[in-house]
Coordinates of C-alpha atoms in Angstrom, one line a residue:
M1 CA 7.8 29.3 2.5
N2 CA 10.9 29.3 3.1
I3 CA 12.0 25.4 4.2
N4 CA 15.3 26.2 4.5
N5 CA 14.4 27.8 7.8
E6 CA 12.2 25.5 9.2
T7 CA 14.9 22.5 8.8
E8 CA 17.6 24.7 10.3
G9 CA 18.2 22.7 13.3
W10 CA 16.9 19.1 12.7
Q11 CA 19.9 17.0 12.1
G12 CA 18.0 14.1 10.5
F13 CA 16.9 10.2 12.1
S14 CA 19.3 8.2 14.2
L15 CA 19.1 5.0 12.3
E16 CA 17.4 3.3 15.1
E17 CA 15.0 6.4 14.5
L18 CA 15.4 4.7 10.8
R19 CA 15.8 1.0 11.1
Y20 CA 12.2 1.3 13.9
Q21 CA 10.0 3.1 11.2
R22 CA 10.8 1.1 8.3
A23 CA 10.3 -2.3 10.8
L24 CA 7.0 -0.2 11.5
N25 CA 6.1 -0.1 8.2
H26 CA 6.8 -3.2 6.3
V27 CA 3.9 -4.6 9.6
R28 CA 1.8 -2.5 8.1
I29 CA 2.2 -4.6 5.0
E30 CA 1.6 -7.8 6.4
V31 CA -0.9 -6.7 8.2
E32 CA -2.7 -5.8 4.8
K33 CA -0.9 -8.2 2.9
E34 CA -2.6 -11.3 5.2
R35 CA -6.1 -9.4 5.1
I36 CA -6.1 -8.9 1.4
M37 CA -4.7 -12.1 1.7
S38 CA -8.3 -13.8 3.7
K39 CA -10.8 -11.3 1.9
T40 CA -9.3 -12.9 -1.2
S41 CA -9.5 -16.3 0.0
Q42 CA -13.2 -16.3 1.4
M43 CA -13.8 -15.1 -2.0
Y44 CA -12.8 -17.6 -4.2
N45 CA -14.4 -20.1 -1.5
R46 CA -17.9 -17.5 -2.0
S47 CA -17.6 -18.1 -6.2
A48 CA -17.0 -22.3 -5.7
A49 CA -21.2 -22.6 -4.9
M50 CA -21.3 -19.9 -7.5
T51 CA -21.3 -20.4 -11.6
S52 CA -18.7 -18.7 -13.4
S53 CA -20.6 -17.3 -16.3
T54 CA -19.3 -13.8 -17.1
G55 CA -22.7 -12.3 -15.6
N56 CA -21.3 -13.2 -11.9
L57 CA -18.3 -12.4 -12.4
F58 CA -19.1 -8.8 -11.7
K59 CA -20.4 -9.8 -8.3
K60 CA -17.8 -12.3 -7.5
L61 CA -15.3 -9.1 -7.8
S62 CA -18.0 -6.7 -6.3
T63 CA -19.4 -9.1 -2.5
G64 CA -15.2 -9.8 -1.7
F65 CA -14.0 -6.3 -1.6
S66 CA -15.0 -3.3 -0.3
V67 CA -15.5 0.4 -2.3
L68 CA -12.9 0.4 0.7
D69 CA -10.4 -1.8 -0.3
Y70 CA -10.3 -0.7 -3.3
A71 CA -9.1 2.8 -2.5
L72 CA -6.5 1.6 -0.6
L73 CA -5.2 -1.1 -3.7
A74 CA -5.4 2.0 -5.9
F75 CA -3.5 4.3 -3.8
Q76 CA -1.0 1.5 -3.2
A77 CA 0.1 1.3 -6.5
G78 CA 0.4 4.8 -7.4
K79 CA 2.3 5.5 -4.2
Q80 CA 4.4 2.1 -6.0
I81 CA 4.3 3.6 -9.9
H82 CA 5.2 7.1 -8.3
K83 CA 8.4 5.8 -6.2
I84 CA 9.3 4.1 -9.6
Y85 CA 8.7 7.3 -11.9
R86 CA 11.4 9.5 -9.2
F87 CA 13.5 6.5 -9.8
F88 CA 13.6 6.8 -13.3
H89 CA 13.2 10.7 -13.3
K90 CA 16.1 11.9 -10.7
K91 CA 17.7 15.4 -11.3

């Protein structure tokens, strides 16, 4: 597969398209932040009724987030780590 053949006629994004994509990504990030903050708020409200023993710690965490939430957090953290890695290991 030759990448040069596929991108010969492509002129890139316009400034307006780049701004739109950046704004769209910013909105997505903000929505996810709000959703996570809502989940953590619910978790803390529920945990106030529970005792603070270490046995209940896993129960507090598992009731606050679903497996999908943990997967999303891991994915987002991985993306950020990858960006930092690329920044410091440019050729």
